[in-house]
Amino acid sequence: MAKKKLFGNNIKPSCKYCELGTALDGDKIRCSKMGDVKSYDSCKKFVYNPLKRIPKKELQLANSAVNDIDF
């Protein structure tokens, strides 16, 4: 049985959060293996770095429309 990775086994490879890449201007990444690439590219040398991933923002609930009468 394959070992489950810390952040799941189904992380889509992207140079945006690869350990080998460094962010440049715009959506370009400087990869130590492939040179300058787009942020959405990936290769077989992909190594996931969770510290480079930017989490999605939480959705704000509309609490102003809730009254005590609703409960």
N, CA, C and O atoms as CSV, one atom per row, in Angstrom:
chain,resi,resn,atom,element,x,y,z
A,1,MET,N,N,0.837,-1.177,0.000
A,1,MET,CA,C,0.000,0.000,0.000
A,1,MET,C,C,0.881,1.239,0.000
A,1,MET,O,O,1.860,1.309,0.743
A,2,ALA,N,N,0.536,2.215,-0.831
A,2,ALA,CA,C,1.324,3.444,-0.943
A,2,ALA,C,C,1.129,4.314,0.297
A,2,ALA,O,O,0.037,4.391,0.861
A,3,LYS,N,N,2.194,4.952,0.696
A,3,LYS,CA,C,2.141,5.835,1.856
A,3,LYS,C,C,1.404,7.117,1.487
A,3,LYS,O,O,1.673,7.711,0.442
A,4,LYS,N,N,0.471,7.547,2.346
A,4,LYS,CA,C,-0.266,8.783,2.096
A,4,LYS,C,C,0.602,9.971,2.471
A,4,LYS,O,O,1.181,10.013,3.557
A,5,LYS,N,N,0.688,10.937,1.563
A,5,LYS,CA,C,1.486,12.128,1.808
A,5,LYS,C,C,0.751,13.052,2.769
A,5,LYS,O,O,-0.463,12.945,2.937
A,6,LEU,N,N,1.488,13.955,3.393
A,6,LEU,CA,C,0.949,14.849,4.412
A,6,LEU,C,C,-0.208,15.697,3.899
A,6,LEU,O,O,-1.198,15.873,4.611
A,7,PHE,N,N,-0.109,16.226,2.684
A,7,PHE,CA,C,-1.146,17.090,2.134
A,7,PHE,C,C,-1.979,16.395,1.066
A,7,PHE,O,O,-2.615,17.065,0.252
A,8,GLY,N,N,-1.987,15.079,1.052
A,8,GLY,CA,C,-2.786,14.318,0.099
A,8,GLY,C,C,-1.962,13.858,-1.087
A,8,GLY,O,O,-0.923,14.438,-1.402
A,9,ASN,N,N,-2.437,12.815,-1.738
A,9,ASN,CA,C,-1.722,12.245,-2.879
A,9,ASN,C,C,-2.150,12.843,-4.206
A,9,ASN,O,O,-1.529,12.561,-5.231
A,10,ASN,N,N,-3.189,13.657,-4.218
A,10,ASN,CA,C,-3.712,14.153,-5.489
A,10,ASN,C,C,-3.462,15.649,-5.665
A,10,ASN,O,O,-4.372,16.378,-6.061
A,11,ILE,N,N,-2.260,16.115,-5.383
A,11,ILE,CA,C,-1.881,17.506,-5.606
A,11,ILE,C,C,-1.421,17.632,-7.052
A,11,ILE,O,O,-0.502,16.937,-7.486
A,12,LYS,N,N,-2.072,18.526,-7.792
A,12,LYS,CA,C,-1.733,18.716,-9.199
A,12,LYS,C,C,-0.391,19.441,-9.293
A,12,LYS,O,O,-0.256,20.535,-8.744
A,13,PRO,N,N,0.600,18.867,-9.969
A,13,PRO,CA,C,1.911,19.519,-10.084
A,13,PRO,C,C,1.823,20.865,-10.794
A,13,PRO,O,O,1.143,20.998,-11.811
A,14,SER,N,N,2.510,21.852,-10.253
A,14,SER,CA,C,2.566,23.186,-10.843
A,14,SER,C,C,3.862,23.832,-10.389
A,14,SER,O,O,4.236,23.735,-9.220
A,15,CYS,N,N,4.544,24.488,-11.311
A,15,CYS,CA,C,5.803,25.159,-10.967
A,15,CYS,C,C,5.595,26.262,-9.940
A,15,CYS,O,O,6.549,26.696,-9.294
A,16,LYS,N,N,4.367,26.717,-9.786
A,16,LYS,CA,C,4.039,27.786,-8.855
A,16,LYS,C,C,4.413,27.407,-7.419
A,16,LYS,O,O,4.848,28.267,-6.653
A,17,TYR,N,N,4.251,26.146,-7.047
A,17,TYR,CA,C,4.590,25.700,-5.702
A,17,TYR,C,C,5.537,24.504,-5.709
A,17,TYR,O,O,5.394,23.570,-4.920
A,18,CYS,N,N,6.502,24.557,-6.616
A,18,CYS,CA,C,7.555,23.545,-6.673
A,18,CYS,C,C,8.763,24.036,-5.886
A,18,CYS,O,O,9.069,25.228,-5.885
A,19,GLU,N,N,9.432,23.132,-5.232
A,19,GLU,CA,C,10.614,23.467,-4.440
A,19,GLU,C,C,11.759,23.983,-5.302
A,19,GLU,O,O,12.597,24.744,-4.818
A,20,LEU,N,N,11.810,23.588,-6.559
A,20,LEU,CA,C,12.909,23.948,-7.451
A,20,LEU,C,C,12.731,25.306,-8.123
A,20,LEU,O,O,13.650,25.793,-8.781
A,21,GLY,N,N,11.550,25.928,-7.966
A,21,GLY,CA,C,11.257,27.176,-8.665
A,21,GLY,C,C,11.346,28.406,-7.785
A,21,GLY,O,O,11.143,28.340,-6.572
A,22,THR,N,N,11.659,29.547,-8.424
A,22,THR,CA,C,11.694,30.846,-7.764
A,22,THR,C,C,10.842,31.805,-8.586
A,22,THR,O,O,10.989,31.877,-9.806
A,23,ALA,N,N,9.953,32.541,-7.925
A,23,ALA,CA,C,9.035,33.438,-8.626
A,23,ALA,C,C,9.778,34.611,-9.250
A,23,ALA,O,O,10.676,35.194,-8.642
A,24,LEU,N,N,9.381,34.948,-10.485
A,24,LEU,CA,C,9.873,36.126,-11.190
A,24,LEU,C,C,8.704,37.080,-11.388
A,24,LEU,O,O,7.653,36.897,-10.774
A,25,ASP,N,N,8.867,38.088,-12.228
A,25,ASP,CA,C,7.793,39.033,-12.520
A,25,ASP,C,C,6.626,38.341,-13.216
A,25,ASP,O,O,6.824,37.451,-14.042
A,26,GLY,N,N,5.411,38.758,-12.876
A,26,GLY,CA,C,4.219,38.220,-13.524
A,26,GLY,C,C,3.988,36.765,-13.170
A,26,GLY,O,O,4.061,36.385,-12.001
A,27,ASP,N,N,3.710,35.952,-14.177
A,27,ASP,CA,C,3.439,34.534,-13.936
A,27,ASP,C,C,4.597,33.651,-14.397
A,27,ASP,O,O,4.379,32.520,-14.832
A,28,LYS,N,N,5.804,34.151,-14.306
A,28,LYS,CA,C,6.992,33.381,-14.694
A,28,LYS,C,C,7.692,32.836,-13.459
A,28,LYS,O,O,7.681,33.451,-12.392
A,29,ILE,N,N,8.298,31.670,-13.629
A,29,ILE,CA,C,9.041,30.987,-12.576
A,29,ILE,C,C,10.416,30.637,-13.127
A,29,ILE,O,O,10.525,30.194,-14.270
A,30,ARG,N,N,11.461,30.826,-12.336
A,30,ARG,CA,C,12.795,30.388,-12.731
A,30,ARG,C,C,13.048,29.041,-12.059
A,30,ARG,O,O,13.200,28.952,-10.840
A,31,CYS,N,N,13.087,28.001,-12.882
A,31,CYS,CA,C,13.296,26.633,-12.412
A,31,CYS,C,C,14.783,26.302,-12.489
A,31,CYS,O,O,15.452,26.655,-13.460
A,32,SER,N,N,15.294,25.627,-11.468
A,32,SER,CA,C,16.711,25.262,-11.473
A,32,SER,C,C,17.011,24.161,-12.491
A,32,SER,O,O,18.170,23.966,-12.855
A,33,LYS,N,N,15.995,23.443,-12.953
A,33,LYS,CA,C,16.185,22.370,-13.934
A,33,LYS,C,C,15.806,22.785,-15.357
A,33,LYS,O,O,16.484,22.409,-16.313
A,34,MET,N,N,14.709,23.572,-15.503
A,34,MET,CA,C,14.157,23.865,-16.825
A,34,MET,C,C,14.355,25.308,-17.281
A,34,MET,O,O,14.037,25.625,-18.427
A,35,GLY,N,N,14.863,26.186,-16.433
A,35,GLY,CA,C,15.026,27.594,-16.809
A,35,GLY,C,C,13.757,28.382,-16.524
A,35,GLY,O,O,13.033,28.067,-15.580
A,36,ASP,N,N,13.477,29.407,-17.331
A,36,ASP,CA,C,12.287,30.238,-17.148
A,36,ASP,C,C,11.072,29.541,-17.757
A,36,ASP,O,O,11.080,29.175,-18.933
A,37,VAL,N,N,10.019,29.360,-16.940
A,37,VAL,CA,C,8.794,28.687,-17.378
A,37,VAL,C,C,7.584,29.455,-16.855
A,37,VAL,O,O,7.719,30.337,-16.006
A,38,LYS,N,N,6.405,29.117,-17.365
A,38,LYS,CA,C,5.151,29.692,-16.872
A,38,LYS,C,C,4.810,29.054,-15.524
A,38,LYS,O,O,5.234,27.933,-15.241
A,39,SER,N,N,4.049,29.760,-14.699
A,39,SER,CA,C,3.739,29.274,-13.354
A,39,SER,C,C,2.852,28.033,-13.360
A,39,SER,O,O,2.883,27.256,-12.406
A,40,TYR,N,N,2.061,27.830,-14.417
A,40,TYR,CA,C,1.169,26.676,-14.468
A,40,TYR,C,C,1.829,25.444,-15.106
A,40,TYR,O,O,1.201,24.387,-15.166
A,41,ASP,N,N,3.065,25.552,-15.580
A,41,ASP,CA,C,3.774,24.407,-16.147
A,41,ASP,C,C,4.191,23.442,-15.039
A,41,ASP,O,O,4.134,23.772,-13.854
A,42,SER,N,N,4.609,22.249,-15.446
A,42,SER,CA,C,5.165,21.276,-14.505
A,42,SER,C,C,6.049,20.301,-15.278
A,42,SER,O,O,5.974,20.215,-16.504
A,43,CYS,N,N,6.878,19.577,-14.554
A,43,CYS,CA,C,7.751,18.586,-15.180
A,43,CYS,C,C,7.893,17.389,-14.245
A,43,CYS,O,O,7.325,17.375,-13.153
A,44,LYS,N,N,8.648,16.395,-14.677
A,44,LYS,CA,C,8.789,15.188,-13.870
A,44,LYS,C,C,9.691,15.398,-12.652
A,44,LYS,O,O,9.757,14.523,-11.788
A,45,LYS,N,N,10.376,16.518,-12.563
A,45,LYS,CA,C,11.231,16.833,-11.414
A,45,LYS,C,C,10.470,17.570,-10.307
A,45,LYS,O,O,11.085,18.029,-9.344
A,46,PHE,N,N,9.143,17.692,-10.427
A,46,PHE,CA,C,8.312,18.431,-9.477
A,46,PHE,C,C,8.482,17.896,-8.058
A,46,PHE,O,O,8.367,16.695,-7.812
A,47,VAL,N,N,8.759,18.819,-7.124
A,47,VAL,CA,C,8.849,18.501,-5.696
A,47,VAL,C,C,7.950,19.492,-4.972
A,47,VAL,O,O,8.212,20.695,-4.990
A,48,TYR,N,N,6.893,18.998,-4.336
A,48,TYR,CA,C,5.910,19.869,-3.690
A,48,TYR,C,C,6.501,20.577,-2.478
A,48,TYR,O,O,7.136,19.951,-1.630
A,49,ASN,N,N,6.285,21.895,-2.405
A,49,ASN,CA,C,6.704,22.698,-1.259
A,49,ASN,C,C,5.456,23.375,-0.699
A,49,ASN,O,O,4.988,24.351,-1.285
A,50,PRO,N,N,4.895,22.890,0.423
A,50,PRO,CA,C,3.649,23.449,0.954
A,50,PRO,C,C,3.768,24.900,1.402
A,50,PRO,O,O,2.750,25.585,1.506
A,51,LEU,N,N,4.964,25.389,1.668
A,51,LEU,CA,C,5.132,26.771,2.107
A,51,LEU,C,C,4.943,27.774,0.969
A,51,LEU,O,O,4.727,28.958,1.228
A,52,LYS,N,N,5.021,27.328,-0.272
A,52,LYS,CA,C,4.826,28.219,-1.420
A,52,LYS,C,C,3.365,28.314,-1.837
A,52,LYS,O,O,2.996,29.200,-2.608
A,53,ARG,N,N,2.546,27.426,-1.343
A,53,ARG,CA,C,1.137,27.428,-1.729
A,53,ARG,C,C,0.381,28.508,-0.960
A,53,ARG,O,O,0.511,28.613,0.260
A,54,ILE,N,N,-0.406,29.308,-1.672
A,54,ILE,CA,C,-1.204,30.361,-1.048
A,54,ILE,C,C,-2.615,29.811,-0.839
A,54,ILE,O,O,-3.297,29.490,-1.812
A,55,PRO,N,N,-3.066,29.696,0.425
A,55,PRO,CA,C,-4.389,29.117,0.677
A,55,PRO,C,C,-5.507,30.021,0.178
A,55,PRO,O,O,-5.355,31.239,0.096
A,56,LYS,N,N,-6.630,29.400,-0.153
A,56,LYS,CA,C,-7.797,30.153,-0.586
A,56,LYS,C,C,-8.372,30.905,0.609
A,56,LYS,O,O,-8.315,30.421,1.739
A,57,LYS,N,N,-8.925,32.086,0.358
A,57,LYS,CA,C,-9.513,32.886,1.424
A,57,LYS,C,C,-10.848,32.286,1.847
A,57,LYS,O,O,-11.557,31.689,1.037
A,58,GLU,N,N,-11.185,32.453,3.140
A,58,GLU,CA,C,-12.448,31.956,3.654
A,58,GLU,C,C,-13.599,32.805,3.131
A,58,GLU,O,O,-13.466,34.015,2.946
A,59,LEU,N,N,-14.713,32.160,2.902
A,59,LEU,CA,C,-15.901,32.881,2.479
A,59,LEU,C,C,-16.514,33.583,3.685
A,59,LEU,O,O,-16.596,33.002,4.767
A,60,GLN,N,N,-16.937,34.805,3.508
A,60,GLN,CA,C,-17.590,35.559,4.572
A,60,GLN,C,C,-19.096,35.310,4.511
A,60,GLN,O,O,-19.711,35.421,3.450
A,61,LEU,N,N,-19.676,34.973,5.653
A,61,LEU,CA,C,-21.111,34.762,5.723
A,61,LEU,C,C,-21.821,36.094,5.903
A,61,LEU,O,O,-21.302,37.007,6.545
A,62,ALA,N,N,-22.992,36.191,5.339
A,62,ALA,CA,C,-23.781,37.416,5.472
A,62,ALA,C,C,-24.587,37.330,6.767
A,62,ALA,O,O,-25.752,36.932,6.740
A,63,ASN,N,N,-23.991,37.694,7.888
A,63,ASN,CA,C,-24.648,37.603,9.191
A,63,ASN,C,C,-25.620,38.742,9.438
A,63,ASN,O,O,-26.449,38.653,10.344
A,64,SER,N,N,-25.540,39.795,8.667
A,64,SER,CA,C,-26.411,40.946,8.895
A,64,SER,C,C,-27.874,40.634,8.567
A,64,SER,O,O,-28.766,41.320,9.065
A,65,ALA,N,N,-28.138,39.631,7.752
A,65,ALA,CA,C,-29.505,39.302,7.365
A,65,ALA,C,C,-30.164,38.317,8.326
A,65,ALA,O,O,-31.334,37.983,8.136
A,66,VAL,N,N,-29.461,37.841,9.348
A,66,VAL,CA,C,-29.993,36.861,10.285
A,66,VAL,C,C,-30.583,37.591,11.491
A,66,VAL,O,O,-29.939,38.464,12.073
A,67,ASN,N,N,-31.801,37.230,11.859
A,67,ASN,CA,C,-32.477,37.810,13.017
A,67,ASN,C,C,-32.712,36.736,14.065
A,67,ASN,O,O,-32.645,35.546,13.757
A,68,ASP,N,N,-32.988,37.141,15.298
A,68,ASP,CA,C,-33.307,36.179,16.355
A,68,ASP,C,C,-34.636,35.483,16.077
A,68,ASP,O,O,-34.859,34.370,16.553
A,69,ILE,N,N,-35.502,36.109,15.329
A,69,ILE,CA,C,-36.807,35.528,15.011
A,69,ILE,C,C,-36.638,34.292,14.130
A,69,ILE,O,O,-37.464,33.381,14.182
A,70,ASP,N,N,-35.586,34.250,13.328
A,70,ASP,CA,C,-35.347,33.123,12.428
A,70,ASP,C,C,-35.063,31.834,13.185
A,70,ASP,O,O,-35.215,30.745,12.630
A,71,PHE,N,N,-34.655,31.941,14.438
A,71,PHE,CA,C,-34.332,30.747,15.217
A,71,PHE,C,C,-35.491,30.447,16.091
A,71,PHE,O,O,-35.459,29.478,16.849
